Structure formats: C-alpha cells, structure tokens
mmCIF file of C-alpha atoms in Angstrom:
data_model
loop_
_atom_site.group_PDB
_atom_site.id
_atom_site.type_symbol
_atom_site.label_atom_id
_atom_site.label_comp_id
_atom_site.label_asym_id
_atom_site.label_seq_id
_atom_site.Cartn_x
_atom_site.Cartn_y
_atom_site.Cartn_z
ATOM 1 C CA MET A 1 94.387 97.068 81.110
ATOM 2 C CA ASN A 2 90.944 96.397 79.663
ATOM 3 C CA TRP A 3 88.649 99.269 80.609
ATOM 4 C CA THR A 4 84.864 98.832 80.774
ATOM 5 C CA LYS A 5 82.527 101.829 80.624
ATOM 6 C CA SER A 6 79.635 102.242 82.995
ATOM 7 C CA SER A 7 76.271 101.165 81.630
ATOM 8 C CA PHE A 8 75.020 104.627 82.666
ATOM 9 C CA SER A 9 77.531 106.521 80.508
ATOM 10 C CA GLU A 10 76.425 109.054 77.940
ATOM 11 C CA ALA A 11 76.205 108.046 74.307
ATOM 12 C CA SER A 12 79.133 110.335 73.456
ATOM 13 C CA GLY A 13 81.281 108.501 76.011
ATOM 14 C CA ASN A 14 82.752 111.712 77.427
ATOM 15 C CA ALA A 15 81.148 111.650 80.865
ATOM 16 C CA CYS A 16 81.512 108.202 82.278
ATOM 17 C CA VAL A 17 83.349 106.095 84.794
ATOM 18 C CA GLU A 18 85.493 103.262 83.497
ATOM 19 C CA VAL A 19 86.544 100.214 85.527
ATOM 20 C CA ALA A 20 89.322 97.669 85.003
ATOM 21 C CA ALA A 21 90.324 94.546 86.921
ATOM 22 C CA CYS A 22 94.038 94.483 87.748
ATOM 23 C CA SER A 23 96.270 91.436 87.998
ATOM 24 C CA ASP A 24 96.902 92.003 91.722
ATOM 25 C CA SER A 25 93.188 91.633 92.648
ATOM 26 C CA THR A 26 92.603 95.371 92.777
ATOM 27 C CA VAL A 27 90.138 97.391 90.726
ATOM 28 C CA ALA A 28 91.130 100.525 88.816
ATOM 29 C CA LEU A 29 88.713 103.407 88.191
ATOM 30 C CA ARG A 30 89.012 106.479 85.985
ATOM 31 C CA GLU A 31 86.872 109.157 84.366
ATOM 32 C CA SER A 32 86.766 109.122 80.588
ATOM 33 C CA ASP A 33 87.595 112.834 80.403
ATOM 34 C CA SER A 34 90.735 112.368 82.592
ATOM 35 C CA PRO A 35 92.060 108.938 81.602
ATOM 36 C CA THR A 36 95.511 109.485 83.105
ATOM 37 C CA VAL A 37 94.107 109.916 86.625
ATOM 38 C CA ILE A 38 93.552 106.397 87.935
ATOM 39 C CA LEU A 39 92.185 105.429 91.325
ATOM 40 C CA SER A 40 92.634 101.912 92.667
ATOM 41 C CA THR A 41 90.806 100.012 95.372
ATOM 42 C CA ASN A 42 89.856 96.465 96.269
ATOM 43 C CA ARG A 43 86.638 94.733 95.232
ATOM 44 C CA ALA A 44 85.123 94.767 98.732
ATOM 45 C CA ALA A 45 85.585 98.530 99.112
ATOM 46 C CA LEU A 46 84.156 99.211 95.636
ATOM 47 C CA HIS A 47 81.187 96.955 96.387
ATOM 48 C CA ALA A 48 80.525 98.814 99.657
ATOM 49 C CA LEU A 49 80.713 102.163 97.837
ATOM 50 C CA VAL A 50 78.232 101.045 95.171
ATOM 51 C CA LEU A 51 75.820 99.662 97.792
ATOM 52 C CA GLY A 52 76.048 102.919 99.740
ATOM 53 C CA MET A 53 75.387 104.999 96.629
ATOM 54 C CA LYS A 54 72.386 102.844 95.711
ATOM 55 C CA ALA A 55 70.990 103.126 99.240
ATOM 56 C CA ARG A 56 71.441 106.896 99.175
ATOM 57 C CA LYS A 57 69.745 107.145 95.767
ATOM 58 C CA ASP A 58 66.840 104.968 96.908
ATOM 59 C CA GLY A 59 66.458 107.062 100.064
ATOM 60 C CA LEU A 60 66.145 110.256 97.981
ATOM 61 C CA SER A 61 63.554 108.899 95.573
#
C-alpha cells in the first residue's frame, strides 16, 4: 500500500493521518504513531466525513 500523509501533519511526522487507496475501491486510514491499526471505508463516506469536519470547523471560527 502507498500511504500519503496529511498536508496538515507535523514536520516530525509523528502526529498525522495517513491515507491509502486500496485495490478494492476502499480507502485505508491510519495514524502515524499506530501504523498497525488500519481503518477502512469507501470514498463517499470519507468525503462526507471531511465535508462535515470542514463545516464544523467553519462554524466554530
């Protein structure tokens, strides 16, 4: 799997979320400090989560 770090990760790389596209059209997620714990979801669910987090952040600003 090819993992990609979040663009918001720390310079040290120890506190970030990593994402990887899987061959079965799912998306895998993990934290850099616990790389053996992997969560999987589909693209639509991940997109909805990100939109919800952005809306929440914008509502708090």
